[in-house]
Short mmCIF file of C-alpha atoms in Angstrom, two decimals:
data_model
loop_
_atom_site.label_atom_id
_atom_site.label_comp_id
_atom_site.label_asym_id
_atom_site.label_seq_id
_atom_site.Cartn_x
_atom_site.Cartn_y
_atom_site.Cartn_z
CA MET A 16 -32.60 8.59 115.77
CA ALA A 17 -30.11 5.87 116.70
CA ILE A 18 -31.30 2.84 118.61
CA ASN A 19 -29.24 1.07 121.25
CA LEU A 20 -29.96 -2.65 121.31
CA GLU A 21 -28.49 -3.16 124.77
CA ASP A 22 -30.62 -3.14 127.92
CA PRO A 23 -31.05 0.39 129.33
CA LYS A 24 -28.37 0.86 132.00
CA LYS A 25 -30.83 1.93 134.67
CA LEU A 26 -32.88 -1.25 134.18
CA LYS A 27 -30.02 -3.76 134.27
CA PRO A 28 -30.03 -4.10 138.10
CA LEU A 29 -33.80 -4.70 138.04
CA ARG A 30 -33.51 -7.33 135.32
CA GLU A 31 -30.68 -9.13 137.12
CA GLN A 32 -32.63 -9.07 140.36
CA VAL A 33 -35.76 -10.51 138.74
CA HIS A 34 -33.66 -13.17 137.01
CA GLN A 35 -32.37 -14.32 140.41
CA VAL A 36 -35.94 -14.48 141.71
CA ALA A 37 -37.02 -16.52 138.68
CA MET A 38 -34.11 -18.92 139.09
CA ASN A 39 -34.21 -19.35 142.86
CA MET A 40 -37.92 -18.97 143.67
CA LEU A 41 -39.97 -19.87 140.59
CA ARG A 42 -37.98 -22.65 138.92
CA PRO A 43 -37.82 -24.82 142.08
CA ILE A 44 -41.64 -24.86 142.44
CA SER A 45 -42.47 -24.89 138.73
CA ARG A 46 -43.18 -28.62 138.43
CA LYS A 47 -44.95 -28.73 141.82
CA TYR A 48 -47.73 -26.37 140.72
CA ASP A 49 -47.89 -27.79 137.20
CA LYS A 50 -48.96 -31.07 138.80
CA ALA A 51 -51.13 -29.44 141.49
CA GLU A 52 -53.48 -27.61 139.13
CA HIS A 53 -55.77 -25.03 140.80
CA GLU A 54 -53.75 -25.12 144.03
CA TYR A 55 -52.76 -21.58 145.00
CA PRO A 56 -48.95 -21.05 145.03
CA THR A 57 -48.57 -19.64 148.55
CA GLU A 58 -44.88 -18.92 147.90
CA LEU A 59 -46.00 -16.05 145.66
CA ASP A 60 -47.34 -14.09 148.64
CA MET A 61 -43.79 -13.51 149.86
CA LEU A 62 -42.65 -12.61 146.36
CA ALA A 63 -45.49 -10.11 145.98
CA ALA A 64 -44.57 -8.53 149.32
CA MET A 65 -40.98 -8.15 148.11
CA ALA A 66 -42.19 -6.49 144.89
CA ASP A 67 -44.39 -4.12 146.90
CA GLY A 68 -41.43 -3.18 149.07
CA LEU A 69 -39.26 -2.44 146.05
CA ALA A 70 -42.01 -0.34 144.49
CA GLU A 71 -42.48 1.68 147.69
CA SER A 72 -38.74 2.32 147.91
CA GLY A 73 -38.67 3.50 144.30
CA GLN A 74 -36.42 0.65 143.15
CA GLY A 75 -39.01 -1.64 141.62
CA GLU A 76 -40.97 0.22 138.97
CA GLY A 77 -42.54 -2.52 136.94
CA ALA A 78 -40.88 -5.30 138.92
CA GLY A 79 -42.79 -8.13 137.38
CA ALA A 80 -45.93 -6.03 137.17
CA THR A 81 -48.41 -6.37 134.37
CA GLY A 82 -50.26 -3.16 135.18
CA VAL A 83 -48.61 -0.30 133.31
CA ARG A 84 -49.91 3.24 133.05
CA ARG A 85 -48.91 5.32 130.09
CA ASP A 86 -47.09 8.49 131.09
CA SER A 87 -49.57 11.38 131.05
CA LYS A 88 -46.97 14.05 131.88
CA PRO A 89 -46.07 16.68 129.28
CA ASP A 90 -43.48 15.49 126.77
CA ASP A 91 -40.09 17.03 127.61
CA GLY A 92 -38.51 15.84 124.38
CA LYS A 93 -36.25 13.33 126.08
CA VAL A 94 -36.14 9.64 125.18
CA LYS A 95 -37.58 7.58 128.00
CA ASN A 96 -37.19 4.01 129.15
CA GLY A 97 -39.97 3.90 131.69
CA ALA A 98 -42.64 1.63 133.16
CA ASN A 99 -43.47 -0.18 129.91
CA MET A 100 -39.84 -1.03 129.17
CA SER A 101 -39.10 -2.13 132.73
CA SER A 102 -42.23 -4.28 132.74
CA VAL A 103 -41.51 -6.19 129.53
CA LEU A 104 -37.93 -6.82 130.61
CA SER A 105 -38.85 -7.98 134.11
CA VAL A 106 -41.85 -10.05 132.94
CA SER A 107 -39.67 -11.83 130.39
CA GLU A 108 -37.26 -12.75 133.20
CA MET A 109 -40.13 -13.94 135.39
CA CYS A 110 -41.35 -16.17 132.55
CA TRP A 111 -37.84 -17.51 132.09
CA GLY A 112 -38.65 -18.95 135.50
CA ASP A 113 -42.31 -19.93 134.94
CA VAL A 114 -45.15 -18.50 132.84
CA GLY A 115 -47.99 -19.90 134.94
CA LEU A 116 -46.55 -18.62 138.21
CA THR A 117 -45.97 -15.19 136.65
CA LEU A 118 -49.62 -15.05 135.62
CA ALA A 119 -50.59 -16.08 139.16
CA MET A 120 -48.69 -13.23 140.84
CA PRO A 121 -50.99 -11.40 143.30
CA ARG A 122 -52.01 -7.82 142.47
CA GLN A 123 -50.47 -7.99 139.02
CA GLY A 124 -53.26 -9.26 136.77
CA LEU A 125 -54.13 -8.33 133.22
CA GLY A 126 -57.02 -6.31 134.60
CA ASN A 127 -54.46 -3.99 136.17
CA SER A 128 -53.33 -3.09 132.65
CA ALA A 129 -56.92 -2.29 131.74
CA ILE A 130 -57.15 0.04 134.73
CA ALA A 131 -53.80 1.57 133.82
CA SER A 132 -54.90 2.20 130.24
CA VAL A 133 -58.43 3.55 130.69
CA ALA A 134 -59.05 4.74 134.29
CA ASN A 135 -59.12 8.38 135.32
CA ASP A 136 -56.92 9.79 138.10
CA GLU A 137 -59.48 9.22 140.85
CA GLN A 138 -59.95 5.60 139.79
CA HIS A 139 -56.21 5.01 139.63
CA GLU A 140 -55.94 6.13 143.23
CA ARG A 141 -59.02 4.21 144.38
CA PHE A 142 -58.02 0.93 142.75
CA ASP A 143 -54.34 1.19 143.60
CA GLY A 144 -53.05 -2.07 145.09
CA ILE A 145 -55.96 -4.32 144.06
CA TRP A 146 -55.43 -7.53 142.09
CA ALA A 147 -57.59 -7.28 138.97
CA SER A 148 -58.21 -9.98 136.39
CA MET A 149 -59.72 -9.20 132.99
CA ALA A 150 -62.95 -10.64 131.56
CA ILE A 151 -63.40 -10.16 127.82
CA THR A 152 -64.02 -13.50 126.10
CA GLU A 153 -67.54 -14.92 125.93
CA PRO A 154 -69.06 -18.15 124.57
CA GLY A 155 -69.27 -17.53 120.84
CA THR A 156 -67.29 -14.29 121.13
CA GLY A 157 -63.60 -15.04 121.17
CA SER A 158 -61.27 -12.93 119.05
CA ASP A 159 -64.07 -10.58 117.97
CA SER A 160 -64.13 -8.44 121.11
CA ALA A 161 -66.38 -5.90 119.39
CA ASN A 162 -69.18 -8.52 119.38
CA ILE A 163 -69.50 -8.62 123.17
CA LYS A 164 -72.96 -9.63 124.38
CA THR A 165 -72.65 -8.88 128.12
CA THR A 166 -74.83 -5.86 128.87
CA ALA A 167 -74.54 -3.00 131.34
CA THR A 168 -77.75 -1.06 131.99
CA LEU A 169 -77.74 2.16 134.03
CA ASP A 170 -80.16 2.04 136.96
CA GLY A 171 -79.84 5.05 139.23
CA ASP A 172 -76.26 5.22 140.54
CA HIS A 173 -75.47 1.63 139.50
CA TYR A 174 -74.95 -0.34 136.30
CA VAL A 175 -76.66 -3.73 136.14
CA LEU A 176 -74.48 -6.36 134.41
CA ASN A 177 -75.82 -9.52 132.76
CA GLY A 178 -73.77 -12.04 130.80
CA GLU A 179 -71.12 -14.76 130.91
CA LYS A 180 -67.34 -14.53 130.62
CA ILE A 181 -64.98 -17.43 129.96
CA PHE A 182 -61.20 -17.96 130.15
CA VAL A 183 -60.72 -15.32 132.85
CA THR A 184 -57.10 -15.54 134.01
CA SER A 185 -56.90 -15.45 137.84
CA GLY A 186 -60.68 -15.10 137.82
CA ASP A 187 -61.11 -17.03 141.07
CA ARG A 188 -58.19 -15.56 143.02
CA SER A 189 -58.19 -11.88 142.12
CA ASP A 190 -59.73 -9.10 144.22
CA ALA A 191 -61.75 -7.74 141.31
CA VAL A 192 -62.57 -8.43 137.67
CA VAL A 193 -62.47 -5.83 134.89
CA VAL A 194 -65.54 -6.76 132.84
CA TRP A 195 -66.10 -5.59 129.28
CA ALA A 196 -69.79 -4.96 128.59
CA THR A 197 -71.92 -2.97 126.16
CA LEU A 198 -74.12 -0.05 127.15
CA ASP A 199 -76.14 -0.33 123.94
CA LYS A 200 -75.89 -3.26 121.50
CA GLU A 201 -77.34 -1.18 118.66
CA LEU A 202 -74.46 1.31 118.84
CA GLY A 203 -71.88 -1.41 118.23
CA LYS A 204 -68.35 -1.42 119.58
CA ALA A 205 -68.39 2.27 120.54
CA ALA A 206 -70.73 1.41 123.43
CA ILE A 207 -68.37 -1.17 124.98
CA LYS A 208 -66.98 -0.07 128.33
CA SER A 209 -64.92 -1.63 131.12
CA PHE A 210 -66.24 -2.07 134.67
CA VAL A 211 -64.38 -2.96 137.84
CA VAL A 212 -66.48 -5.57 139.63
CA GLU A 213 -65.16 -6.38 143.09
CA LYS A 214 -65.31 -9.93 144.43
CA GLY A 215 -68.31 -10.59 146.61
CA THR A 216 -70.60 -8.39 144.54
CA PRO A 217 -74.07 -10.04 144.52
CA GLY A 218 -74.90 -11.55 141.14
CA MET A 219 -71.28 -12.36 140.26
CA LYS A 220 -70.44 -16.07 140.41
CA VAL A 221 -67.37 -18.13 139.52
CA GLU A 222 -68.97 -21.14 137.83
CA ARG A 223 -65.92 -23.34 137.22
CA LEU A 224 -62.16 -23.52 136.70
CA GLU A 225 -60.74 -24.90 133.47
CA HIS A 226 -58.35 -27.85 133.14
CA LYS A 227 -55.68 -26.77 130.68
CA LEU A 228 -52.76 -27.89 128.52
CA GLY A 229 -50.34 -25.48 130.20
CA ILE A 230 -49.96 -22.56 132.67
CA LYS A 231 -51.62 -24.80 135.26
CA ALA A 232 -50.35 -22.71 138.16
CA SER A 233 -52.68 -19.97 136.93
CA ASP A 234 -56.42 -20.43 137.45
CA THR A 235 -58.70 -19.81 134.45
CA ALA A 236 -62.33 -19.22 135.36
CA THR A 237 -65.82 -19.01 133.87
CA ILE A 238 -67.80 -16.22 135.55
CA THR A 239 -71.48 -15.31 135.22
CA PHE A 240 -73.15 -11.98 135.99
CA THR A 241 -76.85 -12.08 136.83
CA ASP A 242 -78.42 -8.69 137.65
CA CYS A 243 -75.03 -7.77 139.11
CA ARG A 244 -75.17 -4.20 140.42
CA VAL A 245 -71.93 -2.27 140.04
CA PRO A 246 -71.43 1.33 141.28
CA ALA A 247 -71.52 3.78 138.38
CA GLU A 248 -68.15 5.19 139.43
CA ASN A 249 -66.60 1.77 138.68
CA LEU A 250 -67.03 2.32 134.93
CA LEU A 251 -63.44 2.97 133.82
CA GLY A 252 -62.87 6.25 132.05
CA SER A 253 -65.72 8.21 130.50
CA PRO A 254 -69.30 6.86 130.46
CA GLU A 255 -70.00 8.85 127.29
CA ILE A 256 -70.50 6.86 124.08
CA ASN A 257 -68.33 8.42 121.38
CA VAL A 258 -69.29 6.85 118.07
CA LYS A 259 -66.45 8.67 116.28
CA GLU A 260 -63.88 7.31 118.71
CA GLY A 261 -65.36 3.82 118.38
CA PHE A 262 -63.45 1.07 120.14
CA ALA A 263 -60.29 3.13 120.65
CA GLY A 264 -60.62 3.56 124.41
CA ALA A 265 -61.07 -0.14 125.06
CA MET A 266 -58.41 -1.15 122.56
CA ALA A 267 -55.83 0.98 124.38
CA THR A 268 -55.80 -1.86 126.91
CA PHE A 269 -54.46 -4.24 124.29
CA ASP A 270 -51.74 -1.79 123.28
CA ASN A 271 -50.52 -2.20 126.85
CA THR A 272 -51.02 -5.93 127.34
CA ARG A 273 -49.87 -7.30 123.98
CA PRO A 274 -46.21 -6.28 124.44
CA LEU A 275 -46.41 -7.90 127.88
CA VAL A 276 -47.70 -11.17 126.40
CA ALA A 277 -44.90 -10.94 123.83
CA SER A 278 -42.43 -10.61 126.71
CA MET A 279 -43.86 -13.77 128.29
CA ALA A 280 -43.22 -15.71 125.08
CA VAL A 281 -39.74 -14.21 124.83
CA GLY A 282 -38.90 -15.31 128.39
CA CYS A 283 -40.22 -18.84 127.96
CA ALA A 284 -38.39 -19.27 124.66
CA ARG A 285 -35.16 -17.97 126.19
CA ALA A 286 -35.44 -20.59 128.93
CA ALA A 287 -35.75 -23.35 126.33
CA LEU A 288 -32.85 -22.01 124.26
CA ASP A 289 -30.55 -21.67 127.28
CA TYR A 290 -31.22 -25.23 128.39
CA THR A 291 -30.94 -26.69 124.89
CA ARG A 292 -27.63 -24.92 124.25
CA ASP A 293 -26.20 -26.57 127.38
CA LEU A 294 -27.46 -29.97 126.22
CA LEU A 295 -25.94 -29.56 122.76
CA GLU A 296 -22.60 -28.47 124.16
CA LYS A 297 -22.53 -31.47 126.49
CA ALA A 298 -23.27 -33.69 123.49
CA GLY A 299 -20.29 -32.20 121.63
CA VAL A 300 -22.30 -30.05 119.22
CA GLU A 301 -20.36 -26.86 118.50
CA ILE A 302 -22.34 -23.72 117.67
CA ASP A 303 -20.08 -21.34 115.73
CA TYR A 304 -21.56 -17.92 115.00
CA ASP A 305 -18.64 -17.02 112.74
CA ARG A 306 -19.41 -19.79 110.23
CA PRO A 307 -22.41 -20.07 107.88
CA ALA A 308 -25.10 -22.30 109.33
CA HIS A 309 -25.08 -24.62 106.31
CA LEU A 310 -21.45 -25.55 107.02
CA GLN A 311 -22.31 -26.72 110.54
CA SER A 312 -24.12 -29.76 111.90
CA ALA A 313 -27.90 -29.93 111.44
CA ALA A 314 -28.46 -29.41 115.17
CA ALA A 315 -26.21 -26.35 115.28
CA ALA A 316 -27.83 -24.87 112.15
CA LYS A 317 -31.30 -25.39 113.61
CA PHE A 318 -30.30 -23.77 116.89
CA ILE A 319 -28.90 -20.70 115.11
CA GLN A 320 -32.15 -20.36 113.16
CA LEU A 321 -34.16 -20.57 116.40
CA GLU A 322 -32.01 -17.90 118.03
CA SER A 323 -32.45 -15.54 115.08
CA ASP A 324 -36.22 -16.03 115.31
CA TYR A 325 -36.02 -15.25 119.03
CA GLU A 326 -34.01 -12.07 118.41
CA GLY A 327 -36.62 -10.78 115.97
CA ALA A 328 -39.41 -11.20 118.53
CA TYR A 329 -37.28 -9.69 121.29
CA LEU A 330 -36.56 -6.53 119.28
CA LEU A 331 -40.22 -6.10 118.28
CA MET A 332 -41.15 -6.39 121.97
CA LEU A 333 -38.64 -3.67 122.89
CA GLN A 334 -39.92 -1.42 120.10
CA ALA A 335 -43.55 -1.66 121.21
CA ALA A 336 -42.65 -0.97 124.85
CA TRP A 337 -40.33 1.93 123.95
CA MET A 338 -43.01 3.57 121.82
CA ALA A 339 -45.50 3.34 124.69
CA ASP A 340 -43.01 4.93 127.09
CA ASN A 341 -42.39 7.75 124.61
CA ARG A 342 -46.10 8.36 124.01
CA GLN A 343 -46.05 7.19 120.42
CA PRO A 344 -49.06 5.27 118.99
CA ASN A 345 -48.02 1.62 119.11
CA SER A 346 -51.14 -0.35 118.16
CA MET A 347 -49.55 -1.87 115.06
CA GLU A 348 -46.23 -2.50 116.76
CA ALA A 349 -47.94 -4.09 119.77
CA SER A 350 -49.75 -6.50 117.44
CA MET A 351 -46.57 -7.19 115.47
CA ALA A 352 -44.67 -8.01 118.66
CA LYS A 353 -47.44 -10.22 119.97
CA ALA A 354 -47.88 -12.06 116.64
CA LYS A 355 -44.16 -12.65 116.13
CA ALA A 356 -43.42 -13.62 119.74
CA GLY A 357 -46.46 -15.87 120.08
CA ARG A 358 -45.57 -17.91 117.02
CA MET A 359 -41.86 -17.84 117.86
CA GLY A 360 -42.48 -19.11 121.39
CA SER A 361 -44.35 -22.19 120.20
CA ASP A 362 -41.88 -22.90 117.40
CA VAL A 363 -38.81 -22.49 119.59
CA THR A 364 -40.00 -24.52 122.56
CA LEU A 365 -41.27 -27.40 120.41
CA SER A 366 -38.08 -27.39 118.34
CA CYS A 367 -36.02 -27.50 121.53
CA VAL A 368 -38.04 -30.54 122.64
CA GLU A 369 -37.12 -32.19 119.34
CA LEU A 370 -33.43 -31.27 119.60
CA ALA A 371 -33.29 -32.65 123.14
CA GLY A 372 -34.88 -35.98 122.15
CA THR A 373 -35.99 -38.15 125.06
CA ILE A 374 -34.81 -35.54 127.58
CA GLY A 375 -37.08 -32.98 125.94
CA TYR A 376 -40.11 -35.24 126.05
CA SER A 377 -39.60 -36.40 129.63
CA GLU A 378 -41.05 -34.82 132.76
CA GLY A 379 -37.61 -35.17 134.27
CA GLU A 380 -36.83 -31.73 132.85
CA LEU A 381 -38.92 -28.62 132.17
CA LEU A 382 -38.60 -28.48 128.38
CA GLU A 383 -41.89 -30.29 127.76
CA LYS A 384 -43.60 -27.98 130.22
CA TRP A 385 -42.29 -24.87 128.48
CA ALA A 386 -43.63 -26.23 125.18
CA ARG A 387 -47.07 -26.64 126.77
CA ASP A 388 -47.00 -23.28 128.54
CA SER A 389 -45.94 -21.31 125.47
CA LYS A 390 -48.95 -22.26 123.33
CA ILE A 391 -51.39 -20.04 125.21
CA LEU A 392 -49.18 -17.02 124.52
CA ASP A 393 -50.03 -17.36 120.81
CA ILE A 394 -53.73 -17.45 121.63
CA PHE A 395 -54.86 -15.15 124.44
CA GLU A 396 -54.91 -11.33 124.18
CA GLY A 397 -55.78 -11.82 120.51
CA THR A 398 -54.87 -14.86 118.44
CA GLN A 399 -52.08 -15.04 115.87
CA GLN A 400 -54.62 -14.58 113.08
CA ILE A 401 -56.23 -11.53 114.68
CA GLN A 402 -52.83 -9.86 115.17
CA GLN A 403 -51.99 -10.37 111.50
CA LEU A 404 -55.36 -8.91 110.56
CA ILE A 405 -54.75 -5.82 112.72
CA VAL A 406 -51.29 -5.31 111.23
CA ALA A 407 -52.69 -5.66 107.70
CA ARG A 408 -55.35 -3.04 108.42
CA ARG A 409 -52.73 -0.61 109.74
CA VAL A 410 -50.34 -1.17 106.84
CA LEU A 411 -53.08 -0.86 104.20
CA GLY A 412 -54.93 1.95 105.94
CA LEU A 413 -58.21 0.03 105.99
CA SER A 414 -60.92 -0.10 108.63
CA SER A 415 -62.23 -3.21 110.33
CA ALA A 416 -65.33 -3.00 108.12
CA GLN A 417 -63.19 -2.83 104.98
CA LEU A 418 -60.86 -5.73 105.90
CA LYS A 419 -62.39 -8.58 107.89
#
């Protein structure tokens, strides 16, 4: 099957529209909310209302959204560029504007992707329109999600949750938190399920907000659950523990979110490259794509290398999203895209700071901010090292027990 490396025609208007939003609405307030950490960006309420209007009119599928449901309709044999593709393209444009503000968008949290990946039809309808953050990481349980200690014990028609979650993106602002907890520690990762815990539920408490290197417009919370009673129907998907299936149901969430995180890194890196190209041209540095890099100036050669690194991450992102839209297993490709884009984002933004010299290191421009913001994209939703481990397991055909 041939692959077209251009943007799908039907998604070009959406991408151009989101780019204008990023340029005219996010960039102007980017520095403001970087300095005003933990202050809610009220300008995003209007932007969210615009996105809702587009979605209702049928024009805005995935317009900046990070909650993507895999198509459950019968396969008609046609190649599709659907919600996953539109989401990675629009999210990358949003992050060209600002990563932290994109993560702070109302009703478009990472928990929405968890709902999209695991929930049944009734839950999709019931939780439609809520803003859901996602709580996975615990003290002492970072990249090893299968080692979750938070417990969920069935008591009548409720589950009782006990545990602590850290680094919850939008944990203080969202309407609900998707909490990963185990039904039975002795059964291992197969017993881990996701629960939608709505704000205001007794026993759920936001303990603190973190002060961070980057994405300061986005709040990152520590949340505790103490005898927190959650309705049984808020367990996403099936309550049955399938030892043979193992962690597959929960991991489907990551197959959705990792291409989205890759798209964030792609957008942030593109912003740095665009700005640095302008600086180099103003300084008289010519970038000639028809000549070998080693025959050009050091700055031009470095820039060409950075762009090629960017292109590799961009294409892996498109592949992972396309496979999801066409109902193809994409776990390995999602990890490949996230690993490549995460590392590329940090390398590109820091290298652009170096190429720009004092301008890159100054708060007078946004280059230094993009370098700070990009680092988290190589860490959350599974670190660089974890992604490489997942890819190695898939390539070698080994289980998590066989290759640790």
